[in-house]
PDB file of C-alpha atoms in Angstrom:
ATOM      1  CA  MET O  17       0.033   0.004   0.024  1.00 43.00           C
ATOM      2  CA  LYS O  18       2.837   2.320   0.835  1.00 45.00           C
ATOM      3  CA  ASN O  19       4.542   1.855  -2.520  1.00 46.00           C
ATOM      4  CA  ASP O  20       1.210   2.420  -4.324  1.00 47.00           C
ATOM      5  CA  ARG O  21       0.799   5.716  -2.576  1.00 45.00           C
ATOM      6  CA  ILE O  22       4.184   6.764  -3.487  1.00 46.00           C
ATOM      7  CA  ARG O  23       3.643   5.642  -7.120  1.00 47.00           C
ATOM      8  CA  ASP O  24       0.673   7.799  -7.381  1.00 51.00           C
ATOM      9  CA  MET O  25       2.438  10.924  -6.271  1.00 64.00           C
ATOM     10  CA  ILE O  26       3.890  11.958  -9.560  1.00 72.00           C
ATOM     11  CA  GLY O  27       1.564  11.754 -12.401  1.00 81.00           C
ATOM     12  CA  SER O  28       3.154  14.306 -14.822  1.00 88.00           C
ATOM     13  CA  ILE O  29       6.047  16.737 -15.048  1.00 92.00           C
ATOM     14  CA  ASN O  30       6.117  20.102 -16.845  1.00 93.00           C
ATOM     15  CA  GLY O  31       9.424  21.996 -17.331  1.00 94.00           C
ATOM     16  CA  LYS O  32      12.360  22.893 -19.405  1.00 96.00           C
ATOM     17  CA  ILE O  33      14.890  20.175 -20.463  1.00 96.00           C
ATOM     18  CA  GLN O  34      18.028  20.769 -18.595  1.00 96.00           C
ATOM     19  CA  ALA O  35      20.120  17.909 -19.822  1.00 95.00           C
ATOM     20  CA  ILE O  36      19.687  14.987 -22.181  1.00 94.00           C
ATOM     21  CA  ILE O  37      21.573  11.874 -20.857  1.00 89.00           C
ATOM     22  CA  LYS O  38      21.656   8.399 -22.388  1.00 81.00           C
ATOM     23  CA  TYR O  39      17.940   6.952 -22.373  1.00 85.00           C
ATOM     24  CA  SER O  40      16.715   9.763 -20.154  1.00 93.00           C
ATOM     25  CA  VAL O  41      16.152  13.538 -19.791  1.00 95.00           C
ATOM     26  CA  ILE O  42      16.255  15.918 -16.916  1.00 95.00           C
ATOM     27  CA  VAL O  43      13.494  18.280 -16.568  1.00 96.00           C
ATOM     28  CA  ASP O  44      13.799  21.352 -14.552  1.00 96.00           C
ATOM     29  CA  VAL O  45      10.484  21.849 -12.589  1.00 94.00           C
ATOM     30  CA  ASN O  46      10.698  25.080 -10.551  1.00 92.00           C
ATOM     31  CA  GLY O  47      14.250  24.437  -9.738  1.00 92.00           C
ATOM     32  CA  VAL O  48      14.034  20.713  -9.032  1.00 93.00           C
ATOM     33  CA  GLY O  49      15.404  18.484 -11.574  1.00 94.00           C
ATOM     34  CA  TYR O  50      13.452  15.408 -12.428  1.00 94.00           C
ATOM     35  CA  ARG O  51      15.389  12.521 -14.327  1.00 94.00           C
ATOM     36  CA  ALA O  52      12.939  10.455 -16.550  1.00 95.00           C
ATOM     37  CA  LEU O  53      13.603   7.476 -18.749  1.00 94.00           C
ATOM     38  CA  VAL O  54      11.992   8.000 -22.019  1.00 94.00           C
ATOM     39  CA  PRO O  55      11.338   5.949 -25.181  1.00 90.00           C
ATOM     40  CA  ALA O  56      14.302   6.017 -27.673  1.00 87.00           C
ATOM     41  CA  LEU O  57      12.088   7.426 -30.534  1.00 83.00           C
ATOM     42  CA  TYR O  58      12.030  10.810 -28.519  1.00 88.00           C
ATOM     43  CA  PHE O  59      15.740  11.616 -28.559  1.00 84.00           C
ATOM     44  CA  ASP O  60      15.898  13.088 -32.203  1.00 81.00           C
ATOM     45  CA  GLY O  61      13.425  15.672 -31.363  1.00 83.00           C
ATOM     46  CA  LEU O  62      14.587  16.872 -27.782  1.00 90.00           C
ATOM     47  CA  LYS O  63      16.541  19.906 -27.321  1.00 91.00           C
ATOM     48  CA  ILE O  64      18.089  21.452 -24.175  1.00 94.00           C
ATOM     49  CA  GLY O  65      16.217  24.398 -22.948  1.00 94.00           C
ATOM     50  CA  GLU O  66      12.912  23.453 -24.502  1.00 94.00           C
ATOM     51  CA  GLN O  67       9.558  23.227 -22.601  1.00 94.00           C
ATOM     52  CA  ILE O  68       8.432  19.593 -22.355  1.00 94.00           C
ATOM     53  CA  PHE O  69       5.415  17.921 -20.644  1.00 94.00           C
ATOM     54  CA  LEU O  70       5.576  14.182 -19.857  1.00 92.00           C
ATOM     55  CA  TYR O  71       3.026  11.803 -18.261  1.00 92.00           C
ATOM     56  CA  THR O  72       5.000   9.659 -15.731  1.00 92.00           C
ATOM     57  CA  HIS O  73       5.083   6.369 -14.196  1.00 92.00           C
ATOM     58  CA  LEU O  74       7.127   5.916 -11.094  1.00 91.00           C
ATOM     59  CA  GLN O  75       8.751   2.500 -10.377  1.00 87.00           C
ATOM     60  CA  VAL O  76       9.432   2.046  -6.636  1.00 83.00           C
ATOM     61  CA  ARG O  77      12.120  -0.371  -5.838  1.00 77.00           C
ATOM     62  CA  GLU O  78      14.053  -0.973  -2.606  1.00 77.00           C
ATOM     63  CA  ASP O  79      17.174   0.560  -3.739  1.00 79.00           C
ATOM     64  CA  ALA O  80      15.735   3.310  -6.104  1.00 79.00           C
ATOM     65  CA  HIS O  81      12.684   5.223  -7.339  1.00 86.00           C
ATOM     66  CA  ILE O  82      12.908   5.412 -11.172  1.00 90.00           C
ATOM     67  CA  LEU O  83      10.739   7.810 -13.236  1.00 94.00           C
ATOM     68  CA  TYR O  84       9.529   6.908 -16.890  1.00 95.00           C
ATOM     69  CA  GLY O  85       8.199   9.777 -18.993  1.00 94.00           C
ATOM     70  CA  PHE O  86       5.931   9.750 -21.950  1.00 93.00           C
ATOM     71  CA  LYS O  87       4.458  12.410 -24.286  1.00 90.00           C
ATOM     72  CA  THR O  88       1.016  11.000 -24.506  1.00 88.00           C
ATOM     73  CA  LEU O  89      -1.395   9.423 -22.195  1.00 86.00           C
ATOM     74  CA  LYS O  90      -1.801   6.576 -24.797  1.00 86.00           C
ATOM     75  CA  GLU O  91       2.036   5.773 -24.709  1.00 91.00           C
ATOM     76  CA  LEU O  92       1.749   5.731 -20.824  1.00 90.00           C
ATOM     77  CA  GLU O  93      -1.303   3.519 -20.763  1.00 88.00           C
ATOM     78  CA  PHE O  94       0.227   1.098 -23.145  1.00 91.00           C
ATOM     79  CA  PHE O  95       3.579   0.897 -21.129  1.00 93.00           C
ATOM     80  CA  GLU O  96       1.638   0.055 -18.044  1.00 91.00           C
ATOM     81  CA  LEU O  97      -0.275  -2.577 -19.978  1.00 90.00           C
ATOM     82  CA  LEU O  98       2.989  -4.231 -20.931  1.00 91.00           C
ATOM     83  CA  LEU O  99       4.076  -4.321 -17.356  1.00 91.00           C
ATOM     84  CA  THR O 100       1.034  -6.567 -16.613  1.00 89.00           C
ATOM     85  CA  VAL O 101       2.722  -9.334 -18.718  1.00 88.00           C
ATOM     86  CA  SER O 102       4.785 -11.882 -16.780  1.00 84.00           C
ATOM     87  CA  ASP O 103       8.429 -11.276 -17.012  1.00 84.00           C
ATOM     88  CA  VAL O 104       8.118  -7.945 -18.738  1.00 89.00           C
ATOM     89  CA  GLY O 105       9.826  -5.078 -16.716  1.00 90.00           C
ATOM     90  CA  PRO O 106       9.961  -1.413 -17.415  1.00 91.00           C
ATOM     91  CA  LYS O 107      13.317  -1.573 -19.479  1.00 90.00           C
ATOM     92  CA  SER O 108      11.722  -4.077 -21.914  1.00 90.00           C
ATOM     93  CA  ALA O 109       8.448  -2.272 -22.060  1.00 93.00           C
ATOM     94  CA  LEU O 110      10.354   0.989 -22.942  1.00 92.00           C
ATOM     95  CA  GLY O 111      12.139  -0.994 -25.722  1.00 90.00           C
ATOM     96  CA  VAL O 112       8.882  -2.184 -27.084  1.00 91.00           C
ATOM     97  CA  LEU O 113       7.741   1.447 -27.407  1.00 91.00           C
ATOM     98  CA  ALA O 114      10.948   2.224 -29.325  1.00 88.00           C
ATOM     99  CA  LEU O 115       9.811  -0.018 -32.071  1.00 87.00           C
ATOM    100  CA  GLY O 116       7.380   2.410 -33.603  1.00 85.00           C
ATOM    101  CA  SER O 117       3.939   4.011 -32.971  1.00 85.00           C
ATOM    102  CA  ILE O 118       1.359   2.506 -30.682  1.00 87.00           C
ATOM    103  CA  ASP O 119      -0.577   1.639 -33.904  1.00 84.00           C
ATOM    104  CA  ASP O 120       2.302  -0.174 -35.329  1.00 85.00           C
ATOM    105  CA  ILE O 121       2.869  -2.314 -32.125  1.00 88.00           C
ATOM    106  CA  GLU O 122      -0.811  -3.085 -31.676  1.00 85.00           C
ATOM    107  CA  ARG O 123      -0.980  -4.225 -35.375  1.00 83.00           C
ATOM    108  CA  ALA O 124       2.124  -6.393 -34.791  1.00 84.00           C
ATOM    109  CA  ILE O 125       0.493  -8.085 -31.675  1.00 84.00           C
ATOM    110  CA  ALA O 126      -2.867  -8.647 -33.620  1.00 80.00           C
ATOM    111  CA  LYS O 127      -0.886 -10.342 -36.459  1.00 80.00           C
ATOM    112  CA  GLN O 128       0.996 -12.406 -33.973  1.00 81.00           C
ATOM    113  CA  ASP O 129       4.441 -11.055 -35.416  1.00 84.00           C
ATOM    114  CA  LEU O 130       6.797 -12.485 -33.000  1.00 86.00           C
ATOM    115  CA  THR O 131       9.900 -11.145 -35.017  1.00 87.00           C
ATOM    116  CA  PHE O 132       8.492  -7.701 -34.492  1.00 87.00           C
ATOM    117  CA  LEU O 133       8.695  -7.995 -30.723  1.00 87.00           C
ATOM    118  CA  THR O 134      12.033 -10.102 -30.500  1.00 88.00           C
ATOM    119  CA  ALA O 135      13.836  -7.051 -31.986  1.00 87.00           C
ATOM    120  CA  VAL O 136      13.870  -5.755 -28.440  1.00 86.00           C
ATOM    121  CA  ALA O 137      16.937  -6.633 -26.467  1.00 79.00           C
ATOM    122  CA  GLY O 138      16.101  -8.942 -23.646  1.00 80.00           C
ATOM    123  CA  ILE O 139      12.801 -10.154 -25.222  1.00 87.00           C
ATOM    124  CA  GLY O 140      13.014 -13.624 -26.644  1.00 88.00           C
ATOM    125  CA  LYS O 141      10.468 -15.759 -28.355  1.00 89.00           C
ATOM    126  CA  LYS O 142       8.822 -16.942 -25.090  1.00 89.00           C
ATOM    127  CA  THR O 143       8.369 -13.460 -23.752  1.00 88.00           C
ATOM    128  CA  ALA O 144       7.198 -12.227 -27.096  1.00 89.00           C
ATOM    129  CA  GLU O 145       4.618 -15.042 -26.977  1.00 89.00           C
ATOM    130  CA  ARG O 146       3.636 -13.872 -23.431  1.00 88.00           C
ATOM    131  CA  ILE O 147       3.173 -10.414 -24.632  1.00 89.00           C
ATOM    132  CA  MET O 148       0.968 -11.466 -27.613  1.00 86.00           C
ATOM    133  CA  ILE O 149      -1.281 -13.642 -25.583  1.00 85.00           C
ATOM    134  CA  GLY O 150      -1.290 -11.328 -22.489  1.00 82.00           C
ATOM    135  CA  LEU O 151      -2.287  -8.245 -24.473  1.00 84.00           C
ATOM    136  CA  ARG O 152      -4.463  -9.733 -27.208  1.00 74.00           C
ATOM    137  CA  ASP O 153      -7.693  -9.692 -25.210  1.00 68.00           C
ATOM    138  CA  LYS O 154      -6.839  -6.448 -23.376  1.00 71.00           C
ATOM    139  CA  LEU O 155      -6.274  -4.674 -26.699  1.00 71.00           C
ATOM    140  CA  ALA O 156      -9.509  -5.997 -28.024  1.00 60.00           C
ATOM    141  CA  GLU O 157     -11.342  -4.612 -24.821  1.00 52.00           C
ATOM    142  CA  LYS O 158      -9.712  -1.260 -25.771  1.00 54.00           C
ATOM    143  CA  SER O 159     -11.207  -1.264 -29.290  1.00 49.00           C
ATOM    144  CA  LEU O 160      -8.532  -2.611 -31.254  1.00 45.00           C
ATOM    145  CA  PRO O 161      -9.976  -2.517 -34.767  1.00 46.00           C
ATOM    146  CA  TYR O 162      -9.632  -6.235 -35.531  1.00 44.00           C
ATOM    147  CA  SER O 163      -9.783  -9.461 -33.681  1.00 45.00           C
ATOM    148  CA  SER O 164      -6.915 -11.761 -33.348  1.00 41.00           C
ATOM    149  CA  GLU O 165      -8.592 -14.210 -35.750  1.00 43.00           C
ATOM    150  CA  GLN O 166      -8.878 -11.393 -38.262  1.00 50.00           C
ATOM    151  CA  GLY O 167      -5.497 -10.034 -37.496  1.00 52.00           C
ATOM    152  CA  ALA O 168      -3.451 -11.062 -40.521  1.00 54.00           C
ATOM    153  CA  ASP O 169      -6.195  -9.810 -43.084  1.00 66.00           C
ATOM    154  CA  MET O 170      -7.015  -6.582 -41.379  1.00 69.00           C
ATOM    155  CA  GLY O 171      -3.300  -5.805 -40.575  1.00 68.00           C
ATOM    156  CA  GLU O 172      -2.609  -6.053 -44.401  1.00 73.00           C
ATOM    157  CA  ILE O 173      -5.577  -3.764 -45.068  1.00 79.00           C
ATOM    158  CA  PHE O 174      -4.561  -1.453 -42.504  1.00 73.00           C
ATOM    159  CA  ASP O 175      -0.997  -1.255 -44.055  1.00 72.00           C
ATOM    160  CA  ALA O 176      -2.554  -0.656 -47.608  1.00 80.00           C
ATOM    161  CA  LEU O 177      -4.980   2.027 -46.535  1.00 82.00           C
ATOM    162  CA  LYS O 178      -2.230   3.812 -44.607  1.00 75.00           C
ATOM    163  CA  GLN O 179      -0.001   3.774 -47.716  1.00 77.00           C
ATOM    164  CA  MET O 180      -2.818   5.410 -49.532  1.00 84.00           C
ATOM    165  CA  GLY O 181      -2.750   8.337 -47.249  1.00 81.00           C
ATOM    166  CA  TYR O 182      -5.551   7.665 -44.824  1.00 81.00           C
ATOM    167  CA  THR O 183      -5.098   8.387 -41.104  1.00 75.00           C
ATOM    168  CA  PRO O 184      -4.900   5.458 -38.573  1.00 65.00           C
ATOM    169  CA  HIS O 185      -8.076   7.013 -36.887  1.00 68.00           C
ATOM    170  CA  GLU O 186     -10.001   6.987 -40.085  1.00 77.00           C
ATOM    171  CA  ILE O 187      -8.759   3.377 -40.890  1.00 76.00           C
ATOM    172  CA  ARG O 188      -9.691   2.177 -37.274  1.00 71.00           C
ATOM    173  CA  GLU O 189     -13.193   3.462 -37.514  1.00 76.00           C
ATOM    174  CA  VAL O 190     -13.835   1.564 -40.756  1.00 82.00           C
ATOM    175  CA  LEU O 191     -12.166  -1.534 -39.678  1.00 76.00           C
ATOM    176  CA  LYS O 192     -14.340  -1.617 -36.479  1.00 73.00           C
ATOM    177  CA  LYS O 193     -17.511  -1.654 -38.697  1.00 78.00           C
ATOM    178  CA  MET O 194     -16.104  -4.533 -40.742  1.00 77.00           C
ATOM    179  CA  GLN O 195     -15.388  -6.707 -37.862  1.00 70.00           C
ATOM    180  CA  GLY O 196     -16.835 -10.162 -38.473  1.00 69.00           C
ATOM    181  CA  ASP O 197     -16.823  -9.687 -42.428  1.00 74.00           C
ATOM    182  CA  HIS O 198     -15.956 -12.494 -44.485  1.00 77.00           C
ATOM    183  CA  GLY O 199     -14.242 -12.571 -48.007  1.00 79.00           C
ATOM    184  CA  THR O 200     -10.813 -12.198 -49.512  1.00 83.00           C
ATOM    185  CA  ILE O 201      -8.367  -9.408 -48.442  1.00 82.00           C
ATOM    186  CA  GLU O 202      -9.025  -7.839 -51.907  1.00 85.00           C
ATOM    187  CA  GLU O 203     -12.778  -7.812 -51.312  1.00 86.00           C
ATOM    188  CA  LYS O 204     -12.375  -6.342 -47.805  1.00 85.00           C
ATOM    189  CA  LEU O 205     -10.100  -3.726 -49.170  1.00 87.00           C
ATOM    190  CA  LYS O 206     -12.629  -2.537 -51.912  1.00 88.00           C
ATOM    191  CA  LYS O 207     -15.351  -2.563 -49.201  1.00 88.00           C
ATOM    192  CA  ALA O 208     -13.031  -0.341 -46.920  1.00 87.00           C
ATOM    193  CA  LEU O 209     -12.319   2.044 -49.735  1.00 89.00           C
ATOM    194  CA  LYS O 210     -16.059   2.271 -50.551  1.00 88.00           C
ATOM    195  CA  MET O 211     -16.801   3.125 -46.897  1.00 87.00           C
ATOM    196  CA  LEU O 212     -13.817   5.774 -47.004  1.00 86.00           C
ATOM    197  CA  GLY O 213     -15.628   7.288 -49.926  1.00 80.00           C
ATOM    198  CA  LYS O 214     -13.441   6.184 -52.776  1.00 55.00           C
TER     199      LYS O 214
END
């Protein structure tokens, strides 16, 4: 209970980037520097002196309190969802978030793409399988646009529509309406395009 109270103390930080260190940033908040580990994808866009807002997750250990920071609430929620999987710690979860956008990661999970996840250092085939199994139903509950059974077909349709210039949000809305539809990938793609107005 005590650790839970400590963990809930810091929900976000907002301040200027004081320093950028390997895997982390130090954010000056009213004279106090908070060091937060962030996804590797962030580093190209970070500059010392710039204002930054991060949603945070505080890991409380016996020997340290470690802060993890995320630019969006969706990234934070996905990070915490990964932590619910057996043998997936904060370091591995942060590594998964470095693989691409949340949409990319969700599609890889729906398509059961083990190669995608095993690209993370420390995640082998067994752990990747646990992530796939552990998150599949939870992502479906969070309105993933396709079920695991339809994952391969809908994943390919998602990719094709994205290459045509449609936004992930537009594609998700259409694929949600197509859940349970039967037919070939080509037939489903034609139907999706019709629903999108082309």
